XYZ file of C-alpha atoms in Angstrom:
186
model
C -33.253 -165.027 -46.373
C -35.558 -165.906 -49.261
C -37.982 -167.758 -47.016
C -38.189 -164.682 -44.783
C -38.823 -162.505 -47.828
C -41.537 -164.906 -48.995
C -43.169 -164.759 -45.551
C -43.389 -160.960 -45.703
C -44.727 -161.122 -49.248
C -47.307 -163.720 -48.225
C -48.337 -161.428 -45.375
C -48.834 -158.541 -47.791
C -50.912 -160.807 -50.021
C -53.073 -161.795 -47.055
C -53.522 -158.133 -46.206
C -54.779 -157.453 -49.720
C -57.294 -160.270 -49.116
C -58.614 -158.408 -46.034
C -57.061 -160.875 -43.566
C -55.450 -158.095 -41.530
C -54.481 -159.787 -38.279
C -53.001 -162.853 -39.954
C -51.268 -160.650 -42.519
C -49.607 -158.380 -39.976
C -48.457 -161.381 -37.945
C -46.926 -162.968 -41.086
C -45.195 -159.741 -42.038
C -43.725 -159.343 -38.552
C -42.510 -162.957 -38.557
C -40.895 -162.510 -41.957
C -39.194 -159.273 -40.915
C -37.866 -160.876 -37.719
C -36.514 -163.813 -39.726
C -34.968 -161.434 -42.258
C -33.308 -159.434 -39.489
C -31.954 -162.655 -37.958
C -30.058 -163.337 -41.192
C -28.170 -160.075 -40.728
C -29.090 -158.799 -44.157
C -30.534 -155.373 -44.754
C -31.487 -156.292 -48.317
C -35.097 -155.188 -49.004
C -35.750 -154.473 -45.306
C -36.703 -150.826 -45.923
C -39.218 -151.948 -48.553
C -40.733 -154.599 -46.300
C -40.814 -152.240 -43.304
C -42.744 -149.830 -45.519
C -45.255 -152.554 -46.377
C -45.732 -153.364 -42.685
C -46.158 -149.694 -41.776
C -48.730 -149.268 -44.545
C -50.638 -152.360 -43.396
C -50.648 -151.172 -39.778
C -51.869 -147.739 -40.842
C -54.678 -149.180 -42.947
C -55.584 -151.444 -40.014
C -55.886 -148.262 -37.916
C -53.010 -149.187 -35.626
C -51.562 -145.694 -35.675
C -49.084 -145.790 -32.794
C -46.408 -147.894 -34.463
C -46.226 -147.227 -38.232
C -44.424 -143.876 -38.146
C -41.643 -145.359 -36.016
C -41.336 -148.254 -38.444
C -41.031 -145.803 -41.343
C -38.356 -143.818 -39.512
C -36.450 -147.083 -39.055
C -36.847 -147.845 -42.774
C -35.630 -144.376 -43.770
C -32.641 -144.708 -41.428
C -31.757 -148.012 -43.116
C -32.014 -146.343 -46.528
C -29.561 -143.673 -45.398
C -27.240 -146.277 -43.919
C -27.163 -148.822 -46.736
C -27.924 -146.678 -49.776
C -30.754 -148.900 -51.048
C -32.869 -146.017 -52.260
C -35.191 -147.704 -54.756
C -38.133 -147.539 -52.311
C -37.217 -144.237 -50.633
C -39.790 -142.117 -52.472
C -42.565 -144.510 -51.494
C -41.422 -144.444 -47.855
C -41.768 -140.658 -47.767
C -45.173 -140.848 -49.451
C -46.334 -143.416 -46.908
C -45.039 -141.241 -44.076
C -47.160 -138.345 -45.334
C -50.231 -140.562 -45.632
C -49.699 -142.012 -42.157
C -49.263 -138.566 -40.611
C -52.641 -137.574 -42.031
C -54.280 -140.851 -40.940
C -52.865 -140.589 -37.431
C -54.022 -136.996 -37.100
C -57.561 -137.843 -38.190
C -57.779 -140.735 -35.733
C -56.166 -138.906 -32.840
C -58.572 -136.035 -32.403
C -62.232 -135.177 -32.296
C -62.015 -133.424 -35.643
C -61.728 -135.274 -38.934
C -59.623 -132.341 -40.156
C -55.884 -132.613 -39.432
C -54.189 -129.547 -37.965
C -52.022 -127.250 -40.071
C -48.747 -128.558 -38.680
C -49.591 -132.126 -39.663
C -50.782 -130.985 -43.088
C -47.507 -129.100 -43.613
C -45.458 -132.130 -42.526
C -47.443 -134.420 -44.822
C -47.060 -131.965 -47.699
C -43.292 -131.876 -47.071
C -43.186 -135.689 -47.182
C -45.118 -135.794 -50.461
C -42.866 -133.139 -51.995
C -39.758 -135.025 -50.849
C -41.166 -138.210 -52.386
C -41.797 -136.388 -55.668
C -38.288 -134.913 -55.671
C -36.662 -138.292 -55.029
C -38.797 -140.031 -57.653
C -37.906 -137.365 -60.207
C -34.191 -137.703 -59.421
C -34.500 -141.465 -59.886
C -36.655 -141.058 -62.997
C -39.183 -143.322 -61.273
C -42.457 -142.182 -62.849
C -44.625 -144.703 -61.003
C -43.350 -143.579 -57.591
C -43.729 -139.981 -58.718
C -47.320 -140.643 -59.791
C -48.189 -142.101 -56.391
C -46.624 -139.167 -54.553
C -48.334 -136.636 -56.830
C -51.665 -138.397 -56.246
C -51.203 -138.144 -52.478
C -50.308 -134.455 -52.718
C -53.203 -133.797 -55.097
C -55.685 -135.457 -52.719
C -54.336 -133.278 -49.922
C -54.833 -130.193 -52.100
C -58.286 -131.385 -53.122
C -59.284 -131.728 -49.460
C -57.996 -128.188 -48.888
C -60.107 -126.743 -51.717
C -57.199 -126.355 -54.134
C -58.743 -128.313 -57.007
C -57.002 -126.386 -59.804
C -53.575 -126.927 -58.255
C -54.351 -130.604 -57.694
C -55.562 -131.081 -61.260
C -52.472 -129.355 -62.667
C -50.137 -131.654 -60.712
C -51.911 -134.837 -61.744
C -52.252 -133.750 -65.375
C -48.512 -133.040 -65.607
C -47.502 -136.538 -64.519
C -50.410 -138.388 -66.155
C -49.624 -136.888 -69.559
C -46.063 -138.239 -69.375
C -47.300 -141.837 -69.446
C -47.608 -143.549 -72.814
C -48.716 -146.995 -71.641
C -50.013 -148.880 -68.627
C -53.322 -147.059 -68.482
C -55.032 -150.210 -67.214
C -52.854 -150.318 -64.068
C -54.423 -149.463 -60.722
C -52.351 -146.314 -60.211
C -53.141 -144.826 -63.626
C -56.829 -145.745 -63.350
C -56.913 -143.959 -59.984
C -55.137 -140.959 -61.506
C -57.699 -140.813 -64.323
C -60.539 -141.053 -61.780
C -59.029 -138.224 -59.726
C -58.667 -136.067 -62.834
C -62.336 -136.709 -63.608
C -63.280 -135.727 -60.032
C -61.260 -132.536 -60.307
C -62.869 -131.481 -63.612
């Protein structure tokens, strides 16, 4: 089990090093090995990482199905620590898929509404779990959606509310990105 987990983690690391094809192959191998053990431990998390990698690699046919599988596992086994992030990723992937699927770079209203619902669900779950970092990520996704829709004031309000609740960690990637978005929205 641990070797399979390490294989997925290595794949994610390779992806962060821009070695997409090798990374996705490693992640798939690790997930297959993990499934062969019969354990569902961390599978939703790792499925989320694979879906995110596939989406960023512009392979938009598969990631949403992978996320649905991950969310079904969360419901089945109750391992909810990554649930908020799965919903956030689903919203992001819906928007990515919509932009790549049509002639327009602007996703249709139905997709925007679905993505917004996913981001709001992610925020709700993160708040229930008191998981500020997951909440920050979901708020950032929702705020970017609002920003792209011309709702800068609403976006800024959302980000300010969560950003002001942090007392440390301002050098982390997520909080630096939040600060940059707040500066953009000023």
